[in-house]
């Protein structure tokens, strides 16, 4: 920063690198990063967002909570603004009271980790380090994006799902070289691949699809929206929630026509003999044939047979979007896709088999030497309680009540204090009116947040936090080959402080200041953590500049390129399954899992099955005849930067896609304001009538800020007012966001 001089510097974010232009204390513009072949449009709104009136200007304490510890009024907007020292004293005293009266198992440490791409000022690491220093907290397992898959896939492949996704799957280069047929359940959407944890610098997904097309690869998008895959892909419209039925029908064709690779099944899998009777209908009298699946999926038997035969006669890669497991019984399409790939016998072959999450974030499909990142040590958590992340409202509403999760019988803890830093649960969670009711149960809610999000508006104590542009940091994603110095571009807005400064102040008041800081200020921590990257680079022969050199350079592309190497785990397993077994109980791919079967779950038995969701097109009613899907937004990451987007003319409410055959009888035209509703609530949206979505389905993106509590209709169009807050099953307990029925009417 240099007075009022206009400057341009590169910084990094979860949606990639971009140039930031500043003048004095303000960000005035952003510009694309030169090396990015397909830069996102997201940064354009940044100047307005950073300086928006919705910034939390100073420490704020809810007046009614301060006076009477009132809980019911959360969201009333009536705050007092004490000085920093007084606000920290109030928060520290309350944390101390809760842990002494109820123990640390009464504290929930909420954080979703997307707050900043900077490695030191990573809100999740900061809040968890602080809470561990004072005795621990109730943590969460998994993510809203992949929580269900993180539970089921280790049973099938024996690998942590994130390892399976990032380290085992083929790169796009391998796919381009070897794959002949790409079958995409849920599509591969370049819009979603614009973001990635820690950032993706060169956005290449769309470019790879151009290469696939030039090669003549058959690319089939299976799902309710044509736009879920790049232009030029064949679209096979499939009803939401029915993917497992289609996979079973494809498997039935392979078995019935002698196309299944039984030699592969015998050597590399276990349990096909338990699954085949179900597939053939010997168990329930219902063969899972294309004729059986057609009324469920909307896909004709002829189309299913043609696709199955092509998959069996070509090098085929099945890909499964993360969205499929964010639905009731979301375990089933993930498990069944592995079974279908095993029946084709191509798992472990370059460009064949099955892959998960391509296009979900930008880092999936890249291939380079792993360097690792910078991680702030969080210390040990003395509290053993962990809940599935999507069960937050259940936990708050049902303290002391039992629940099942992945073979264990657990009990929800009695949470008295929630500390949230980094994330907006009133964006991620389902049935937001239910979450609002659950939010009144804890005695105290504390939030670190730059903006007055719906979560901040429902907190008792709100500390204004800096954005990544108001502090120094290092940008480094383990899924990227760039390294960034993220300079402080402007002074903190208002009275904002870094999360580190906030937690250091609380730690000092609670007697653990030295343990939390270890005598380091942020600059010293950045230097300490950065030394780990340079040391790792030296170990693997990668030249990493010194921190001072990186500061001067601003950014560097590291030489992490590697010759196209086969992904090791499944290749080694295919080459010699006895010498390189999987980490499953059998050492093989588990088509039937004895362990899952022993859990006795009727909503997730011992092999993949078709289980219709309670809300999907097959259960549509006159009151709620349309299936709602809620994809990721294209104009931001989750709900970040939303405050400024809401100010843009025509940008709010969110746009809902509806098929012309569904719009016409309702008198709806493109541009009309509509009411989208069901028994859980109602939202306002702006219609876009199209032929690129399946009839009976509507699509409303996530990301709009949830409005005022108790209102009859959310004016901004947040679809999670309408979604169901139920677990995917007792095994996964993930989110069921995509299992929801609604009606739409013209306003």
PDB file of C-alpha atoms in Angstrom, residues 356-541:
ATOM      1  CA  UNK A 356     -16.091 -39.202  -9.095  1.00  0.00           C
ATOM      2  CA  UNK A 357     -16.447 -35.429  -9.080  1.00  0.00           C
ATOM      3  CA  UNK A 358     -14.892 -34.435 -12.405  1.00  0.00           C
ATOM      4  CA  UNK A 359     -16.003 -30.858 -12.937  1.00  0.00           C
ATOM      5  CA  UNK A 360     -17.181 -30.468  -9.336  1.00  0.00           C
ATOM      6  CA  UNK A 361     -14.080 -28.399  -8.589  1.00  0.00           C
ATOM      7  CA  UNK A 362     -11.248 -27.348 -10.843  1.00  0.00           C
ATOM      8  CA  UNK A 363      -8.481 -29.426  -9.293  1.00  0.00           C
ATOM      9  CA  UNK A 364      -9.938 -32.820 -10.202  1.00  0.00           C
ATOM     10  CA  UNK A 365      -8.383 -34.164 -13.405  1.00  0.00           C
ATOM     11  CA  UNK A 366      -4.994 -32.442 -13.045  1.00  0.00           C
ATOM     12  CA  UNK A 367      -1.825 -34.488 -12.904  1.00  0.00           C
ATOM     13  CA  UNK A 368       1.366 -33.217 -11.281  1.00  0.00           C
ATOM     14  CA  UNK A 369       3.820 -33.998  -8.527  1.00  0.00           C
ATOM     15  CA  UNK A 370       2.293 -33.471  -5.071  1.00  0.00           C
ATOM     16  CA  UNK A 371       3.999 -30.696  -3.139  1.00  0.00           C
ATOM     17  CA  UNK A 372       1.496 -30.193  -0.351  1.00  0.00           C
ATOM     18  CA  UNK A 373       0.374 -26.945   1.212  1.00  0.00           C
ATOM     19  CA  UNK A 374       0.804 -24.917   4.366  1.00  0.00           C
ATOM     20  CA  UNK A 375      -1.287 -25.943   7.345  1.00  0.00           C
ATOM     21  CA  UNK A 376      -1.551 -24.109  10.656  1.00  0.00           C
ATOM     22  CA  UNK A 377      -1.149 -26.743  13.397  1.00  0.00           C
ATOM     23  CA  UNK A 378      -4.476 -27.189  15.148  1.00  0.00           C
ATOM     24  CA  UNK A 379      -3.324 -29.243  18.122  1.00  0.00           C
ATOM     25  CA  UNK A 380      -5.218 -32.148  19.618  1.00  0.00           C
ATOM     26  CA  UNK A 381      -8.944 -32.174  20.336  1.00  0.00           C
ATOM     27  CA  UNK A 382      -9.715 -33.626  23.766  1.00  0.00           C
ATOM     28  CA  UNK A 383     -13.418 -33.940  22.899  1.00  0.00           C
ATOM     29  CA  UNK A 384     -14.236 -37.135  21.014  1.00  0.00           C
ATOM     30  CA  UNK A 385     -17.762 -36.214  19.862  1.00  0.00           C
ATOM     31  CA  UNK A 386     -18.059 -35.790  16.084  1.00  0.00           C
ATOM     32  CA  UNK A 387     -21.280 -35.307  14.144  1.00  0.00           C
ATOM     33  CA  UNK A 388     -21.937 -35.660  10.387  1.00  0.00           C
ATOM     34  CA  UNK A 389     -21.744 -32.074   9.143  1.00  0.00           C
ATOM     35  CA  UNK A 390     -25.232 -32.069   7.621  1.00  0.00           C
ATOM     36  CA  UNK A 391     -26.855 -33.028  10.929  1.00  0.00           C
ATOM     37  CA  UNK A 392     -26.292 -29.686  12.690  1.00  0.00           C
ATOM     38  CA  UNK A 393     -29.982 -28.867  13.128  1.00  0.00           C
ATOM     39  CA  UNK A 394     -30.713 -32.400  14.347  1.00  0.00           C
ATOM     40  CA  UNK A 395     -27.948 -32.023  16.946  1.00  0.00           C
ATOM     41  CA  UNK A 396     -29.234 -28.692  18.243  1.00  0.00           C
ATOM     42  CA  UNK A 397     -32.865 -29.840  18.322  1.00  0.00           C
ATOM     43  CA  UNK A 398     -32.247 -33.277  19.852  1.00  0.00           C
ATOM     44  CA  UNK A 399     -29.565 -33.143  22.578  1.00  0.00           C
ATOM     45  CA  UNK A 400     -29.013 -36.491  24.206  1.00  0.00           C
ATOM     46  CA  UNK A 401     -30.982 -38.382  21.534  1.00  0.00           C
ATOM     47  CA  UNK A 402     -29.502 -41.416  19.756  1.00  0.00           C
ATOM     48  CA  UNK A 403     -28.799 -41.624  16.045  1.00  0.00           C
ATOM     49  CA  UNK A 404     -27.111 -44.074  13.674  1.00  0.00           C
ATOM     50  CA  UNK A 405     -24.076 -43.273  11.572  1.00  0.00           C
ATOM     51  CA  UNK A 406     -21.933 -45.629   9.506  1.00  0.00           C
ATOM     52  CA  UNK A 407     -22.402 -48.646  11.743  1.00  0.00           C
ATOM     53  CA  UNK A 408     -22.262 -46.798  15.058  1.00  0.00           C
ATOM     54  CA  UNK A 409     -25.022 -45.887  17.492  1.00  0.00           C
ATOM     55  CA  UNK A 410     -24.232 -42.381  18.693  1.00  0.00           C
ATOM     56  CA  UNK A 411     -25.790 -39.693  20.878  1.00  0.00           C
ATOM     57  CA  UNK A 412     -26.175 -36.041  19.959  1.00  0.00           C
ATOM     58  CA  UNK A 413     -24.230 -33.792  22.346  1.00  0.00           C
ATOM     59  CA  UNK A 414     -25.933 -31.024  24.325  1.00  0.00           C
ATOM     60  CA  UNK A 415     -24.513 -27.914  22.660  1.00  0.00           C
ATOM     61  CA  UNK A 416     -24.644 -24.717  24.701  1.00  0.00           C
ATOM     62  CA  UNK A 417     -22.262 -22.549  22.646  1.00  0.00           C
ATOM     63  CA  UNK A 418     -21.603 -22.397  18.900  1.00  0.00           C
ATOM     64  CA  UNK A 419     -18.487 -20.637  17.598  1.00  0.00           C
ATOM     65  CA  UNK A 420     -18.565 -20.193  13.827  1.00  0.00           C
ATOM     66  CA  UNK A 421     -15.735 -18.753  11.753  1.00  0.00           C
ATOM     67  CA  UNK A 422     -15.504 -19.257   8.009  1.00  0.00           C
ATOM     68  CA  UNK A 423     -18.741 -20.217   6.327  1.00  0.00           C
ATOM     69  CA  UNK A 424     -22.457 -19.549   6.299  1.00  0.00           C
ATOM     70  CA  UNK A 425     -24.598 -22.494   7.467  1.00  0.00           C
ATOM     71  CA  UNK A 426     -27.704 -20.562   6.446  1.00  0.00           C
ATOM     72  CA  UNK A 427     -26.426 -21.095   2.911  1.00  0.00           C
ATOM     73  CA  UNK A 428     -25.277 -24.720   3.072  1.00  0.00           C
ATOM     74  CA  UNK A 429     -27.925 -26.306   5.259  1.00  0.00           C
ATOM     75  CA  UNK A 430     -31.358 -27.578   4.249  1.00  0.00           C
ATOM     76  CA  UNK A 431     -34.824 -26.502   5.454  1.00  0.00           C
ATOM     77  CA  UNK A 432     -33.596 -23.142   6.703  1.00  0.00           C
ATOM     78  CA  UNK A 433     -36.734 -22.399   8.679  1.00  0.00           C
ATOM     79  CA  UNK A 434     -36.011 -25.553  10.683  1.00  0.00           C
ATOM     80  CA  UNK A 435     -32.383 -24.484  11.105  1.00  0.00           C
ATOM     81  CA  UNK A 436     -33.567 -21.079  12.327  1.00  0.00           C
ATOM     82  CA  UNK A 437     -35.639 -22.825  14.995  1.00  0.00           C
ATOM     83  CA  UNK A 438     -32.662 -25.015  15.945  1.00  0.00           C
ATOM     84  CA  UNK A 439     -30.465 -21.890  16.143  1.00  0.00           C
ATOM     85  CA  UNK A 440     -32.517 -20.670  19.119  1.00  0.00           C
ATOM     86  CA  UNK A 441     -31.502 -23.647  21.270  1.00  0.00           C
ATOM     87  CA  UNK A 442     -27.841 -22.901  22.219  1.00  0.00           C
ATOM     88  CA  UNK A 443     -27.260 -20.391  24.997  1.00  0.00           C
ATOM     89  CA  UNK A 444     -24.694 -18.431  22.988  1.00  0.00           C
ATOM     90  CA  UNK A 445     -23.630 -18.084  19.363  1.00  0.00           C
ATOM     91  CA  UNK A 446     -20.400 -16.280  18.422  1.00  0.00           C
ATOM     92  CA  UNK A 447     -19.432 -15.541  14.828  1.00  0.00           C
ATOM     93  CA  UNK A 448     -16.362 -14.062  13.112  1.00  0.00           C
ATOM     94  CA  UNK A 449     -17.554 -12.644   9.801  1.00  0.00           C
ATOM     95  CA  UNK A 450     -16.762  -9.797   7.372  1.00  0.00           C
ATOM     96  CA  UNK A 451     -20.415  -9.345   6.286  1.00  0.00           C
ATOM     97  CA  UNK A 452     -23.821  -9.375   7.934  1.00  0.00           C
ATOM     98  CA  UNK A 453     -24.759 -12.761   6.509  1.00  0.00           C
ATOM     99  CA  UNK A 454     -27.841 -14.627   7.715  1.00  0.00           C
ATOM    100  CA  UNK A 455     -25.573 -16.483  10.149  1.00  0.00           C
ATOM    101  CA  UNK A 456     -24.059 -13.274  11.542  1.00  0.00           C
ATOM    102  CA  UNK A 457     -27.544 -11.785  11.884  1.00  0.00           C
ATOM    103  CA  UNK A 458     -28.469 -14.726  14.111  1.00  0.00           C
ATOM    104  CA  UNK A 459     -25.408 -14.517  16.372  1.00  0.00           C
ATOM    105  CA  UNK A 460     -25.195 -13.030  19.847  1.00  0.00           C
ATOM    106  CA  UNK A 461     -21.625 -11.797  19.460  1.00  0.00           C
ATOM    107  CA  UNK A 462     -20.255 -10.802  16.053  1.00  0.00           C
ATOM    108  CA  UNK A 463     -16.593  -9.979  15.519  1.00  0.00           C
ATOM    109  CA  UNK A 464     -15.791  -8.111  12.278  1.00  0.00           C
ATOM    110  CA  UNK A 465     -13.185 -10.106  10.350  1.00  0.00           C
ATOM    111  CA  UNK A 466     -10.922  -8.984   7.555  1.00  0.00           C
ATOM    112  CA  UNK A 467     -11.225 -10.235   4.000  1.00  0.00           C
ATOM    113  CA  UNK A 468      -8.185 -11.779   2.233  1.00  0.00           C
ATOM    114  CA  UNK A 469      -7.457  -8.400   0.649  1.00  0.00           C
ATOM    115  CA  UNK A 470      -6.850  -6.716   4.006  1.00  0.00           C
ATOM    116  CA  UNK A 471      -4.003  -8.956   5.219  1.00  0.00           C
ATOM    117  CA  UNK A 472      -0.897 -10.759   3.993  1.00  0.00           C
ATOM    118  CA  UNK A 473      -0.925 -14.474   3.236  1.00  0.00           C
ATOM    119  CA  UNK A 474       0.343 -17.246   0.968  1.00  0.00           C
ATOM    120  CA  UNK A 475      -1.898 -18.775  -1.690  1.00  0.00           C
ATOM    121  CA  UNK A 476      -1.188 -22.429  -2.342  1.00  0.00           C
ATOM    122  CA  UNK A 477      -3.565 -25.204  -3.342  1.00  0.00           C
ATOM    123  CA  UNK A 478      -2.388 -28.830  -3.206  1.00  0.00           C
ATOM    124  CA  UNK A 479      -4.341 -29.280  -6.462  1.00  0.00           C
ATOM    125  CA  UNK A 480      -2.523 -26.494  -8.315  1.00  0.00           C
ATOM    126  CA  UNK A 481       0.986 -25.803  -9.589  1.00  0.00           C
ATOM    127  CA  UNK A 482       1.093 -22.080  -8.762  1.00  0.00           C
ATOM    128  CA  UNK A 483       2.328 -20.367  -5.611  1.00  0.00           C
ATOM    129  CA  UNK A 484       1.179 -16.847  -4.676  1.00  0.00           C
ATOM    130  CA  UNK A 485       2.208 -14.165  -2.284  1.00  0.00           C
ATOM    131  CA  UNK A 486      -1.102 -12.548  -1.359  1.00  0.00           C
ATOM    132  CA  UNK A 487      -0.148  -9.014  -0.331  1.00  0.00           C
ATOM    133  CA  UNK A 488      -2.220  -6.813   1.903  1.00  0.00           C
ATOM    134  CA  UNK A 489      -3.898  -4.620  -0.683  1.00  0.00           C
ATOM    135  CA  UNK A 490      -5.928  -2.229   1.491  1.00  0.00           C
ATOM    136  CA  UNK A 491      -6.204  -1.463   5.206  1.00  0.00           C
ATOM    137  CA  UNK A 492      -8.882  -3.338   7.192  1.00  0.00           C
ATOM    138  CA  UNK A 493     -12.368  -2.007   6.500  1.00  0.00           C
ATOM    139  CA  UNK A 494     -13.979  -0.433   9.549  1.00  0.00           C
ATOM    140  CA  UNK A 495     -12.678  -1.989  12.754  1.00  0.00           C
ATOM    141  CA  UNK A 496     -12.125  -5.436  11.215  1.00  0.00           C
ATOM    142  CA  UNK A 497      -9.378  -7.650  12.633  1.00  0.00           C
ATOM    143  CA  UNK A 498      -7.838 -10.877  11.410  1.00  0.00           C
ATOM    144  CA  UNK A 499      -9.244 -14.118  12.846  1.00  0.00           C
ATOM    145  CA  UNK A 500      -5.796 -14.701  14.305  1.00  0.00           C
ATOM    146  CA  UNK A 501      -5.899 -11.424  16.224  1.00  0.00           C
ATOM    147  CA  UNK A 502      -9.413 -12.174  17.475  1.00  0.00           C
ATOM    148  CA  UNK A 503      -8.475 -15.631  18.731  1.00  0.00           C
ATOM    149  CA  UNK A 504      -5.184 -14.422  20.175  1.00  0.00           C
ATOM    150  CA  UNK A 505      -7.128 -11.855  22.192  1.00  0.00           C
ATOM    151  CA  UNK A 506      -9.566 -14.481  23.459  1.00  0.00           C
ATOM    152  CA  UNK A 507      -6.757 -16.955  24.165  1.00  0.00           C
ATOM    153  CA  UNK A 508      -4.910 -14.357  26.247  1.00  0.00           C
ATOM    154  CA  UNK A 509      -8.023 -13.749  28.337  1.00  0.00           C
ATOM    155  CA  UNK A 510      -8.504 -17.490  28.848  1.00  0.00           C
ATOM    156  CA  UNK A 511      -4.914 -18.076  29.951  1.00  0.00           C
ATOM    157  CA  UNK A 512      -3.642 -19.823  26.802  1.00  0.00           C
ATOM    158  CA  UNK A 513      -2.286 -16.851  24.873  1.00  0.00           C
ATOM    159  CA  UNK A 514       1.288 -18.130  24.663  1.00  0.00           C
ATOM    160  CA  UNK A 515       0.154 -21.609  23.651  1.00  0.00           C
ATOM    161  CA  UNK A 516      -2.012 -20.182  20.859  1.00  0.00           C
ATOM    162  CA  UNK A 517       0.508 -17.728  19.402  1.00  0.00           C
ATOM    163  CA  UNK A 518       3.761 -19.554  20.267  1.00  0.00           C
ATOM    164  CA  UNK A 519       5.224 -16.050  20.390  1.00  0.00           C
ATOM    165  CA  UNK A 520       4.594 -15.417  16.669  1.00  0.00           C
ATOM    166  CA  UNK A 521       2.752 -12.614  14.947  1.00  0.00           C
ATOM    167  CA  UNK A 522       1.158 -13.328  11.525  1.00  0.00           C
ATOM    168  CA  UNK A 523       4.335 -12.478   9.600  1.00  0.00           C
ATOM    169  CA  UNK A 524       6.365 -14.878  11.744  1.00  0.00           C
ATOM    170  CA  UNK A 525       3.751 -17.618  11.307  1.00  0.00           C
ATOM    171  CA  UNK A 526       3.735 -17.142   7.536  1.00  0.00           C
ATOM    172  CA  UNK A 527       7.534 -17.438   7.449  1.00  0.00           C
ATOM    173  CA  UNK A 528       7.411 -20.514   9.711  1.00  0.00           C
ATOM    174  CA  UNK A 529       4.775 -22.298   7.631  1.00  0.00           C
ATOM    175  CA  UNK A 530       6.353 -21.296   4.323  1.00  0.00           C
ATOM    176  CA  UNK A 531       9.583 -22.974   5.395  1.00  0.00           C
ATOM    177  CA  UNK A 532       7.678 -26.249   5.206  1.00  0.00           C
ATOM    178  CA  UNK A 533       6.975 -25.715   1.508  1.00  0.00           C
ATOM    179  CA  UNK A 534      10.594 -24.916   0.686  1.00  0.00           C
ATOM    180  CA  UNK A 535      11.741 -27.968   2.642  1.00  0.00           C
ATOM    181  CA  UNK A 536       9.256 -30.212   0.853  1.00  0.00           C
ATOM    182  CA  UNK A 537      10.355 -28.784  -2.506  1.00  0.00           C
ATOM    183  CA  UNK A 538      13.981 -29.593  -1.706  1.00  0.00           C
ATOM    184  CA  UNK A 539      13.002 -33.192  -0.852  1.00  0.00           C
ATOM    185  CA  UNK A 540      11.383 -33.825  -4.239  1.00  0.00           C
ATOM    186  CA  UNK A 541      13.674 -31.652  -6.353  1.00  0.00           C
TER     187      UNK A 541
END
